[in-house]
Amino acid sequence: MGYATVFVGLCLLCALASTEAQFNCSSQSKCSALIDYQAPNKTTLGAIKTLFGVKKFYNLLGANNLGISTPPNTTVAENQTILIPFMCLCANGTGVSDNVPKYSVKAGDSLDHIARDIFSALTTYEEIARVNNIAAPAYIIQPGQHLWIPLPCSCDLVDGVKVVHYGHKVEKGSTLEIIARRYGTTENTLLRLNGMTNSSELLADQILDVPLQACSSSIKNESLDTSLLLSNGTYALTAYQCVKCKCDAANNFTLQCEPSQLNSTHWKVCPSTQCEDSSLVLGNTTGGSSTCELKTTCAYAGYNNSTIFTVLANSSTSPSPSPNNKAGSKMGLQILSWNFLFVTVHLVFLCLCLSQ
């Protein structure tokens, strides 16, 4: 059969535990998603970027909140977890990575080795075979063949709220309660999203769909980055690398953007980011010296091929939710409850100010 690799040992494979995950996804649009990758061996950030086909190295840095100047040869230790950012596509009720990563088959590879060892069991050999139209039971692959490695993801709203769906690899000894508390969601939400009836079904190394609250923004619908969505503790470069935006729970989950001070990938010089009819430029703030005074910020509103859009946005200086993603950032009804409380507090402050 030459260099062909025949995937055999089906009885052995049937005995192995599977951690295959399929995330429900009915959205008609693509979105950004995250997934855990546990490096099987010592490697580098640059090698991980290449393995997963991450378009820009900055995307990998932003997903892991690493400094922009972090070099690609930065060491990643064995078993260290790195968050992988990728685009998600919904089809037939489930979400998968949008034709990435692509893996080039090497001599001696099998689909199970590729899924289990190279890609840290983020998918299964059955899923790889399915999306690449590789017939069972032989599962024949050839050296040099390029395979699409499907990663689980979703773009669906959660209780009517936009979120970043995160494929969390469950650690040994973890529980739904621990995961829910850590990522600001609820056990019931995790059960529902992952098709589980009770918490005892949770398995070590399972890829769990965890919804992360995303920062709100002033980005226009017509902007080229209208789908930009960031979760707490992450950042992204946008507007042809002229703007850096970050999400911080301590800032009331409102997107914060500023000039990146980097060279543009499109323009010779980045366009002006000054807000119209104001001396403020992107990221600058005025006011808010007391709890009764609104804070005005020159906020990012998107971009097109010629312009970076900005807008003056007002916000309160009332205390923000705790950045540890506890009660203030719960999903579903808890988010609605917090928003109601937040608005009520603002109205109380306003009444006090008017009475002075």
Coordinates of N, CA, C and O in Angstrom, one line a residue, residues 23 31-36 62-65 81-86 153-169 176 178-186 189-190 192-194 208-216 227-235 247-249 253-255 323-326 328-332 335:
F23 N -21.0 21.1 20.3 CA -21.7 22.2 20.9 C -22.9 22.5 20.0 O -22.8 22.7 18.8
C31 N -18.6 33.5 14.3 CA -18.3 34.3 15.5 C -16.9 33.8 16.0 O -16.3 32.8 15.6
S32 N -16.4 34.6 17.0 CA -15.1 34.2 17.6 C -15.4 33.2 18.8 O -16.4 33.4 19.5
A33 N -14.5 32.3 18.9 CA -14.6 31.3 20.0 C -13.2 31.0 20.6 O -12.2 31.4 20.0
L34 N -13.2 30.3 21.7 CA -12.0 30.0 22.4 C -12.0 28.5 22.8 O -13.1 27.9 23.1
I35 N -10.9 27.9 22.9 CA -10.8 26.5 23.4 C -9.5 26.3 24.1 O -8.4 26.9 23.7
D36 N -9.5 25.4 25.1 CA -8.2 25.1 25.8 C -7.4 24.2 25.0 O -7.9 23.2 24.4
G62 N -3.6 38.1 22.6 CA -4.8 38.7 23.2 C -5.7 37.7 23.9 O -6.2 38.0 25.0
A63 N -5.8 36.5 23.3 CA -6.7 35.5 24.0 C -6.1 35.1 25.3 O -6.9 34.7 26.2
N64 N -4.8 35.2 25.5 CA -4.1 34.8 26.7 C -3.7 35.9 27.6 O -3.0 35.7 28.6
N65 N -4.1 37.2 27.1 CA -3.7 38.4 27.8 C -2.2 38.5 28.1 O -1.7 38.9 29.1
T81 N -1.6 25.0 29.7 CA -2.8 25.3 28.9 C -2.7 26.7 28.3 O -2.4 27.7 28.9
I82 N -3.0 26.7 27.0 CA -3.0 27.9 26.2 C -4.4 28.1 25.6 O -5.0 27.1 25.0
L83 N -5.0 29.2 25.6 CA -6.3 29.5 25.0 C -6.1 29.7 23.5 O -5.3 30.5 23.1
I84 N -6.9 29.0 22.7 CA -6.8 29.1 21.2 C -8.0 29.9 20.7 O -9.1 29.5 20.9
P85 N -7.7 31.0 20.0 CA -8.9 31.8 19.4 C -9.1 31.3 18.0 O -8.1 31.0 17.3
F86 N -10.3 31.2 17.6 CA -10.6 30.7 16.2 C -12.0 31.2 15.8 O -12.8 31.5 16.7
C153 N -17.5 24.3 19.0 CA -17.7 25.8 19.3 C -19.2 26.1 19.1 O -20.0 25.2 18.7
S154 N -19.6 27.3 19.4 CA -21.0 27.8 19.2 C -21.0 29.3 19.1 O -20.1 30.0 19.5
C155 N -22.0 29.8 18.4 CA -22.3 31.2 18.3 C -23.6 31.6 18.9 O -24.0 32.8 18.7
D156 N -24.3 30.7 19.5 CA -25.6 31.0 20.0 C -25.6 31.9 21.2 O -24.7 32.0 22.0
L157 N -26.7 32.7 21.3 CA -27.0 33.5 22.4 C -27.3 32.6 23.6 O -27.8 31.5 23.4
V158 N -27.0 33.1 24.8 CA -27.4 32.3 26.0 C -28.3 33.2 26.8 O -28.0 34.3 27.3
D159 N -29.6 32.8 26.9 CA -30.6 33.5 27.5 C -30.7 34.9 27.0 O -30.9 35.9 27.7
G160 N -30.6 35.0 25.6 CA -30.8 36.3 24.9 C -29.6 37.2 25.0 O -29.6 38.3 24.5
V161 N -28.5 36.7 25.6 CA -27.3 37.5 25.7 C -26.1 37.0 24.9 O -25.9 35.8 24.8
K162 N -25.4 37.9 24.2 CA -24.2 37.5 23.4 C -23.1 37.1 24.4 O -22.8 37.8 25.4
V163 N -22.5 36.0 24.1 CA -21.4 35.5 24.9 C -20.3 35.0 24.0 O -20.5 34.8 22.8
V164 N -19.1 34.8 24.6 CA -18.0 34.1 24.0 C -18.1 32.6 24.4 O -17.9 32.4 25.6
H165 N -18.3 31.7 23.5 CA -18.3 30.3 23.9 C -16.9 29.8 24.0 O -16.1 29.9 23.1
Y166 N -16.6 29.2 25.2 CA -15.3 28.7 25.5 C -15.3 27.2 25.7 O -16.0 26.7 26.6
G167 N -14.5 26.5 25.0 CA -14.3 25.1 25.1 C -13.3 24.8 26.3 O -12.1 24.8 26.1
H168 N -13.9 24.5 27.5 CA -13.1 24.4 28.6 C -12.8 22.9 28.9 O -13.7 22.1 28.9
K169 N -11.5 22.5 28.9 CA -11.1 21.2 29.2 C -11.1 20.9 30.7 O -10.4 21.5 31.5
L176 N -19.0 21.0 38.3 CA -19.7 22.0 37.7 C -19.8 23.3 38.5 O -19.8 24.4 38.0
I178 N -17.7 24.4 40.7 CA -16.4 25.1 40.7 C -16.3 25.9 39.4 O -15.9 27.1 39.3
I179 N -16.6 25.2 38.3 CA -16.5 25.8 36.9 C -17.4 27.0 36.8 O -17.1 28.1 36.3
A180 N -18.7 26.8 37.2 CA -19.7 27.9 37.1 C -19.2 29.1 37.9 O -19.3 30.2 37.4
R181 N -18.7 28.9 39.1 CA -18.3 30.0 40.0 C -17.1 30.7 39.4 O -17.0 32.0 39.4
R182 N -16.2 30.0 38.8 CA -15.0 30.5 38.3 C -15.2 31.4 37.0 O -14.6 32.4 36.8
Y183 N -16.2 31.0 36.2 CA -16.4 31.7 34.9 C -17.7 32.5 34.9 O -18.2 32.9 33.8
G184 N -18.3 32.7 36.1 CA -19.4 33.6 36.1 C -20.7 33.1 35.5 O -21.4 33.9 34.8
T185 N -21.0 31.9 35.6 CA -22.2 31.3 35.0 C -22.9 30.5 36.1 O -22.6 30.6 37.2
T186 N -23.9 29.7 35.7 CA -24.6 28.8 36.6 C -24.5 27.4 36.3 O -24.3 27.0 35.1
T189 N -27.1 26.4 33.7 CA -26.7 26.9 32.3 C -25.8 25.9 31.7 O -25.9 25.5 30.5
L190 N -24.8 25.5 32.5 CA -23.8 24.5 31.9 C -24.4 23.2 31.6 O -24.1 22.5 30.6
R192 N -27.5 22.7 30.7 CA -28.4 22.8 29.5 C -27.6 22.9 28.3 O -27.9 22.3 27.3
L193 N -26.5 23.7 28.3 CA -25.7 23.9 27.1 C -25.0 22.6 26.7 O -24.7 22.4 25.5
N194 N -24.7 21.8 27.6 CA -23.9 20.6 27.3 C -24.7 19.3 27.3 O -24.1 18.2 27.3
L208 N -16.0 21.2 27.7 CA -17.3 21.7 28.2 C -17.6 23.1 27.6 O -16.7 23.9 27.5
D209 N -18.8 23.3 27.1 CA -19.2 24.6 26.6 C -19.5 25.5 27.7 O -20.5 25.4 28.4
V210 N -18.6 26.5 27.9 CA -18.7 27.5 29.0 C -19.0 28.9 28.4 O -18.1 29.4 27.7
P211 N -20.1 29.5 28.7 CA -20.4 30.8 28.1 C -19.7 31.9 29.0 O -20.0 32.0 30.2
L212 N -18.9 32.7 28.3 CA -18.2 33.8 29.0 C -18.9 35.1 28.7 O -19.2 35.4 27.5
Q213 N -19.2 35.9 29.7 CA -19.9 37.2 29.5 C -18.9 38.1 28.6 O -17.7 38.1 28.9
A214 N -19.5 38.8 27.7 CA -18.7 39.6 26.8 C -18.9 41.1 27.1 O -20.0 41.5 27.6
C215 N -17.9 41.9 26.8 CA -18.0 43.3 27.0 C -19.0 43.9 25.9 O -18.9 43.6 24.7
S216 N -19.8 44.9 26.4 CA -20.6 45.6 25.4 C -19.7 46.7 24.8 O -18.7 47.1 25.3
S227 N -18.6 42.1 14.4 CA -18.7 40.9 15.2 C -17.7 40.8 16.3 O -17.7 39.8 17.0
L228 N -16.9 41.8 16.5 CA -15.9 41.8 17.6 C -16.5 41.6 18.9 O -17.4 42.3 19.4
L229 N -16.1 40.5 19.6 CA -16.7 40.2 20.9 C -15.5 39.6 21.8 O -14.9 38.7 21.4
L230 N -15.3 40.3 22.9 CA -14.2 39.9 23.8 C -14.8 39.6 25.2 O -15.7 40.2 25.7
S231 N -14.2 38.6 25.8 CA -14.5 38.2 27.2 C -13.5 38.8 28.2 O -12.5 39.3 27.8
N232 N -13.9 38.7 29.5 CA -13.1 39.3 30.5 C -11.6 38.8 30.5 O -11.3 37.6 30.3
G233 N -10.7 39.8 30.5 CA -9.3 39.4 30.6 C -8.6 39.1 29.2 O -7.6 38.5 29.2
T234 N -9.3 39.5 28.1 CA -8.7 39.3 26.8 C -8.7 40.7 26.1 O -9.3 41.6 26.4
Y235 N -7.8 40.7 25.0 CA -7.8 41.9 24.2 C -7.6 41.5 22.7 O -7.3 40.3 22.4
C247 N -11.3 43.8 27.2 CA -12.5 43.6 28.0 C -12.0 43.4 29.5 O -11.2 42.6 29.7
D248 N -12.6 44.2 30.4 CA -12.3 44.1 31.8 C -13.5 44.2 32.6 O -14.3 45.2 32.5
A249 N -13.8 43.2 33.4 CA -15.0 43.2 34.2 C -15.0 44.4 35.2 O -16.1 44.9 35.5
F253 N -17.8 45.7 32.3 CA -17.9 44.9 31.1 C -18.2 45.8 29.9 O -19.1 45.5 29.0
T254 N -17.6 46.9 29.8 CA -17.6 47.8 28.7 C -16.3 47.8 28.0 O -15.2 48.0 28.6
L255 N -16.3 47.6 26.6 CA -15.1 47.5 25.9 C -14.3 48.8 26.0 O -14.8 49.9 25.8
P323 N -14.4 42.0 39.5 CA -13.8 41.4 38.4 C -13.6 39.9 38.5 O -13.1 39.2 37.6
N324 N -13.9 39.3 39.6 CA -13.7 37.8 39.8 C -14.8 37.0 39.2 O -14.9 35.8 39.4
N325 N -15.8 37.7 38.5 CA -16.8 37.0 37.8 C -17.8 36.2 38.7 O -18.2 35.2 38.4
K326 N -18.0 36.8 39.9 CA -19.0 36.1 40.8 C -20.4 36.6 40.5 O -20.8 36.6 39.3
G328 N -21.9 39.4 40.1 CA -22.1 40.5 39.1 C -22.1 40.0 37.7 O -22.6 40.8 36.8
S329 N -21.6 38.9 37.3 CA -21.5 38.5 35.9 C -22.1 37.1 35.7 O -21.8 36.4 34.7
K330 N -23.1 36.7 36.4 CA -23.8 35.5 36.2 C -24.6 35.6 34.9 O -25.0 36.7 34.5
M331 N -24.8 34.4 34.2 CA -25.5 34.4 33.0 C -27.0 34.4 33.2 O -27.5 34.2 34.3
G332 N -27.7 34.5 32.1 CA -29.2 34.3 32.1 C -29.9 35.3 33.0 O -29.7 36.5 33.0
I335 N -27.9 37.8 35.1 CA -27.4 39.0 34.4 C -28.5 40.0 34.4 O -28.3 41.2 34.6

